[in-house]
Amino acid sequence: MAAKMFSLAACVMLFYDILITMGDEVERIWMRSYTHMTILWVLNRYISPLGYIVIIVSFHDPWSKSVCDRYVLFPEALKVVTSFTIGGMFVLIFILRLYAIYYRSLTVAVSGGILLAAELAIKIWSFTDGTSLNLPEGLVGCILVGRTHIRFAFTWIAELAFDSIIFFATVYRVFQYNRLRHGTGETLLDRILHDGVLYFAVIFIANLVTVLIFMLAPPDIKAINASFSTLITTLMASRLILNLRPESKVGGVVGAAHVTRNL
């Protein structure tokens, strides 16, 4: 019951955030020219909450065993789609900036793409180990857990690794760039670093807690933080985009590519 209520609260949190940021979304997304980021925005912003309506229903509705067995992998399939979408945002926000500030290094761009592909592959491998939780008599719900808890936890371990590598590579190069650039004032790279720190900290902690729970908690509450970690990732990615869109007109990334000649 605690896992069900926590998942419902996480879903309400995401819908509330969509509501209070709708004005910014209209101004910074829909009143701008449509780009690849617009498509990724729609997928990230609305696929997760719509998908989680189904998940919340599955937690509280007395589905038959046959229906649950057909459906049970849906939450992790949704997470793979969400990861692909957020990974695409990472490509556009971080990896392309890394490509610029690492003097347009093809190695950096290719490495980022390989990391994203590896993350998705590991997640697909880990969630196919999922099965439905056997609930005590009198309780209903179709809840996904792993047959092998360590393997299932790699869904979040892969995300921890991908985010950490991209984030620290960005931090390292931005600090180098800022030591050499001339002039003062905040650039787009500074804003990416500032917002990226907050994004990384929140997502890292949420995913780390999920991994620890899957490793250490009793079987009936292993999935308690899974919904929150997925939905907070969606929320933070949306906030990151909304914060960066006003800064996208400011120079900084292109100039960084020239400064890196001296790094």
Coordinates of C-alpha atoms in Angstrom, one line a residue:
M1 CA 0.0 0.0 0.0
A2 CA 2.8 2.4 0.8
A3 CA 4.4 1.8 -2.7
K4 CA 1.0 2.5 -4.3
M5 CA 0.4 5.7 -2.5
F6 CA 4.0 6.9 -3.1
S7 CA 3.6 6.3 -6.8
L8 CA 0.3 8.2 -6.9
A9 CA 1.9 11.1 -5.0
A10 CA 4.8 11.1 -7.6
C11 CA 2.3 11.2 -10.4
V12 CA 0.4 14.1 -8.8
M13 CA 3.7 15.9 -8.4
L14 CA 4.4 15.7 -12.1
F15 CA 0.9 16.8 -13.1
Y16 CA 1.1 19.7 -10.7
D17 CA 4.4 20.8 -12.2
I18 CA 3.0 20.7 -15.7
L19 CA 0.1 22.9 -14.5
I20 CA 2.3 25.6 -12.8
T21 CA 4.8 25.8 -15.7
M22 CA 2.2 25.8 -18.5
G23 CA 2.7 29.6 -19.1
D24 CA 6.5 29.1 -19.5
E25 CA 5.9 26.2 -21.8
V26 CA 3.7 28.2 -24.1
E27 CA 6.2 31.1 -24.2
R28 CA 9.4 29.2 -24.5
I29 CA 8.4 26.1 -26.4
W30 CA 5.3 26.7 -28.5
M31 CA 5.9 30.4 -29.4
R32 CA 9.4 29.5 -30.8
S33 CA 10.3 27.9 -34.0
Y34 CA 9.8 24.1 -34.0
T35 CA 13.0 22.0 -33.8
H36 CA 14.1 18.5 -32.9
M37 CA 14.0 19.6 -29.3
T38 CA 10.2 20.4 -29.7
I39 CA 9.5 16.8 -30.6
L40 CA 11.6 15.5 -27.7
W41 CA 9.9 18.0 -25.4
V42 CA 6.4 16.6 -26.3
L43 CA 7.6 13.0 -25.7
N44 CA 9.2 13.8 -22.4
R45 CA 6.5 16.2 -21.1
Y46 CA 3.4 14.2 -22.0
I47 CA 4.3 10.5 -22.6
S48 CA 5.4 9.8 -19.0
P49 CA 2.3 11.3 -17.3
L50 CA -0.1 9.7 -19.8
G51 CA 1.7 6.4 -19.4
Y52 CA 1.6 6.7 -15.6
I53 CA -2.2 7.0 -15.6
V54 CA -2.2 3.4 -16.9
I55 CA 0.4 2.4 -14.3
I56 CA -1.6 4.0 -11.4
V57 CA -4.7 2.1 -12.6
S58 CA -2.8 -1.1 -12.6
F59 CA -1.7 -0.6 -9.0
H60 CA -5.3 -0.3 -7.7
D61 CA -7.5 -2.3 -10.1
P62 CA -8.0 -6.0 -9.5
W63 CA -6.6 -7.3 -12.8
S64 CA -6.6 -11.0 -13.5
K65 CA -3.2 -12.8 -13.5
S66 CA -3.3 -13.3 -17.3
V67 CA -3.9 -9.6 -17.9
C68 CA -1.2 -8.6 -15.4
D69 CA 1.3 -11.0 -17.1
R70 CA 0.7 -9.4 -20.5
Y71 CA 1.0 -5.9 -19.1
V72 CA 3.6 -6.2 -16.4
L73 CA 6.6 -5.0 -18.5
F74 CA 4.8 -1.9 -19.6
P75 CA 6.3 0.4 -16.9
E76 CA 9.9 -0.5 -17.8
A77 CA 9.1 -0.2 -21.5
L78 CA 7.8 3.3 -20.8
K79 CA 11.0 4.0 -18.9
V80 CA 13.1 3.0 -21.9
V81 CA 11.1 5.3 -24.1
T82 CA 11.5 8.1 -21.5
S83 CA 15.2 7.4 -21.3
F84 CA 15.6 7.6 -25.1
T85 CA 13.7 10.9 -25.1
I86 CA 15.8 12.4 -22.2
G87 CA 18.9 10.9 -23.7
G88 CA 18.1 12.8 -26.9
M89 CA 17.7 15.9 -24.9
F90 CA 21.1 15.2 -23.3
V91 CA 22.5 14.8 -26.9
L92 CA 21.2 18.2 -27.9
I93 CA 22.0 20.0 -24.6
F94 CA 25.2 18.4 -23.3
I95 CA 26.8 16.2 -25.9
L96 CA 26.6 18.8 -28.8
R97 CA 27.9 21.4 -26.4
L98 CA 30.7 19.0 -25.4
Y99 CA 31.4 18.5 -29.1
A100 CA 31.8 22.3 -29.4
I101 CA 33.8 23.0 -26.3
Y102 CA 36.1 20.0 -27.1
Y103 CA 37.1 21.7 -30.4
R104 CA 34.5 19.8 -32.4
S105 CA 36.0 16.5 -31.6
L106 CA 34.3 13.7 -33.5
T107 CA 35.5 11.3 -30.7
V108 CA 33.5 13.2 -28.2
A109 CA 30.3 13.1 -30.3
V110 CA 30.7 9.4 -31.2
S111 CA 31.5 8.5 -27.5
G112 CA 28.4 10.3 -26.3
G113 CA 26.2 8.4 -28.8
I114 CA 27.8 5.1 -27.9
L115 CA 27.1 5.8 -24.2
L116 CA 23.5 6.6 -24.9
A117 CA 23.1 3.4 -26.9
A118 CA 24.8 1.4 -24.2
E119 CA 22.5 2.8 -21.5
L120 CA 19.4 1.9 -23.5
A121 CA 20.7 -1.6 -24.3
I122 CA 21.5 -2.3 -20.6
K123 CA 18.0 -1.0 -19.6
I124 CA 16.3 -3.3 -22.1
W125 CA 18.4 -6.3 -20.9
S126 CA 17.6 -5.5 -17.2
F127 CA 13.9 -4.9 -17.5
T128 CA 13.2 -8.1 -19.5
D129 CA 14.0 -9.9 -16.2
G130 CA 10.9 -8.3 -14.7
T131 CA 7.9 -10.2 -13.3
S132 CA 4.8 -9.4 -11.3
L133 CA 4.9 -9.2 -7.6
N134 CA 3.0 -11.9 -5.7
L135 CA 0.8 -9.9 -3.3
P136 CA -0.7 -11.2 0.0
E137 CA -4.3 -12.3 0.0
G138 CA -6.7 -9.4 0.0
L139 CA -4.4 -6.9 -1.8
V140 CA -4.7 -6.1 -5.5
G141 CA -2.4 -4.6 -8.1
C142 CA 0.0 -5.4 -10.9
I143 CA 3.4 -4.4 -9.7
L144 CA 6.7 -5.0 -11.6
V145 CA 9.7 -6.4 -9.8
G146 CA 12.8 -8.3 -10.9
R147 CA 13.3 -12.0 -10.8
T148 CA 17.0 -11.2 -10.1
H149 CA 17.1 -8.0 -8.1
I150 CA 20.7 -7.1 -9.0
R151 CA 20.0 -7.4 -12.7
F152 CA 16.8 -5.4 -12.4
A153 CA 18.7 -2.6 -10.6
F154 CA 20.9 -2.1 -13.6
T155 CA 18.0 -0.1 -15.1
W156 CA 19.0 2.7 -12.7
I157 CA 22.7 1.9 -12.5
A158 CA 23.0 2.5 -16.3
E159 CA 21.3 5.9 -15.9
L160 CA 23.6 6.8 -13.0
A161 CA 26.7 6.0 -15.1
F162 CA 25.5 7.8 -18.3
D163 CA 24.5 11.0 -16.4
S164 CA 27.7 11.0 -14.4
I165 CA 30.1 10.7 -17.3
I166 CA 28.4 13.3 -19.4
F167 CA 28.0 15.7 -16.5
F168 CA 31.6 15.6 -15.3
A169 CA 33.0 15.8 -18.8
T170 CA 31.0 19.0 -19.2
V171 CA 32.0 20.4 -15.8
Y172 CA 35.7 19.8 -16.6
R173 CA 35.7 21.5 -19.9
V174 CA 33.5 24.5 -18.9
F175 CA 35.9 25.2 -16.0
Q176 CA 38.8 25.1 -18.5
Y177 CA 37.0 27.3 -20.9
N178 CA 36.1 29.9 -18.3
R179 CA 39.7 30.3 -17.2
L180 CA 40.7 31.3 -20.8
R181 CA 37.7 33.2 -22.1
H182 CA 37.8 37.0 -22.1
G183 CA 35.1 39.3 -20.6
T184 CA 32.6 38.8 -17.9
G185 CA 29.0 37.9 -17.7
E186 CA 27.1 34.7 -17.8
T187 CA 27.2 32.6 -21.0
L188 CA 25.0 29.8 -22.1
L189 CA 27.7 27.4 -21.0
D190 CA 27.6 28.9 -17.5
R191 CA 23.8 28.4 -17.4
I192 CA 24.1 24.8 -18.6
L193 CA 26.6 24.2 -15.8
H194 CA 24.5 25.9 -13.2
D195 CA 21.3 24.1 -14.1
G196 CA 23.1 20.9 -14.9
V197 CA 24.5 20.7 -11.3
L198 CA 21.0 20.9 -9.9
Y199 CA 19.6 18.4 -12.5
F200 CA 22.4 16.0 -11.9
A201 CA 22.2 16.1 -8.1
V202 CA 18.5 15.5 -7.9
I203 CA 18.5 12.7 -10.5
F204 CA 21.6 11.0 -9.1
I205 CA 20.2 10.9 -5.6
A206 CA 16.8 9.6 -6.8
N207 CA 18.4 6.9 -8.8
L208 CA 20.9 5.9 -6.2
V209 CA 18.1 5.6 -3.6
T210 CA 16.2 3.4 -6.0
V211 CA 19.2 1.1 -6.6
L212 CA 19.8 0.8 -2.8
I213 CA 16.2 -0.1 -2.2
F214 CA 16.2 -2.8 -4.9
M215 CA 19.4 -4.2 -3.4
L216 CA 18.6 -4.1 0.3
A217 CA 14.8 -3.7 1.0
P218 CA 12.3 -6.6 1.5
P219 CA 10.7 -7.9 -1.7
D220 CA 7.3 -6.2 -1.2
I221 CA 8.8 -2.7 -1.1
K222 CA 11.7 -3.0 -3.6
A223 CA 9.7 -1.0 -6.3
I224 CA 8.6 1.8 -3.9
N225 CA 10.9 4.5 -5.4
A226 CA 10.8 3.4 -9.0
S227 CA 7.9 5.6 -10.1
F228 CA 9.3 8.6 -8.3
S229 CA 12.8 8.3 -9.8
T230 CA 11.3 8.0 -13.3
L231 CA 8.9 10.9 -12.9
I232 CA 11.4 13.2 -11.2
T233 CA 13.7 12.6 -14.1
T234 CA 11.0 13.7 -16.5
L235 CA 10.2 16.8 -14.4
M236 CA 13.8 17.9 -14.0
A237 CA 14.5 17.4 -17.8
S238 CA 11.5 19.7 -18.5
R239 CA 12.7 22.3 -16.1
L240 CA 16.2 22.2 -17.5
I241 CA 14.8 22.9 -21.0
L242 CA 12.5 25.7 -19.8
N243 CA 15.5 27.3 -18.0
L244 CA 17.8 27.0 -21.0
R245 CA 15.4 28.2 -23.7
P246 CA 15.7 32.0 -22.8
E247 CA 19.5 31.6 -22.8
S248 CA 19.7 29.9 -26.2
K249 CA 19.9 33.3 -27.9
V250 CA 23.0 34.2 -25.9
G251 CA 26.4 33.5 -27.4
G252 CA 28.9 31.2 -25.7
V253 CA 29.0 27.8 -27.3
V254 CA 30.4 28.8 -30.6
G255 CA 33.0 31.0 -29.0
A256 CA 34.0 28.1 -26.8
A257 CA 34.9 26.0 -29.8
H258 CA 37.5 28.6 -30.7
V259 CA 38.9 29.0 -27.2
T260 CA 39.5 25.3 -27.0
R261 CA 42.2 25.6 -29.6
N262 CA 44.4 26.7 -26.7
L263 CA 43.3 24.1 -24.2

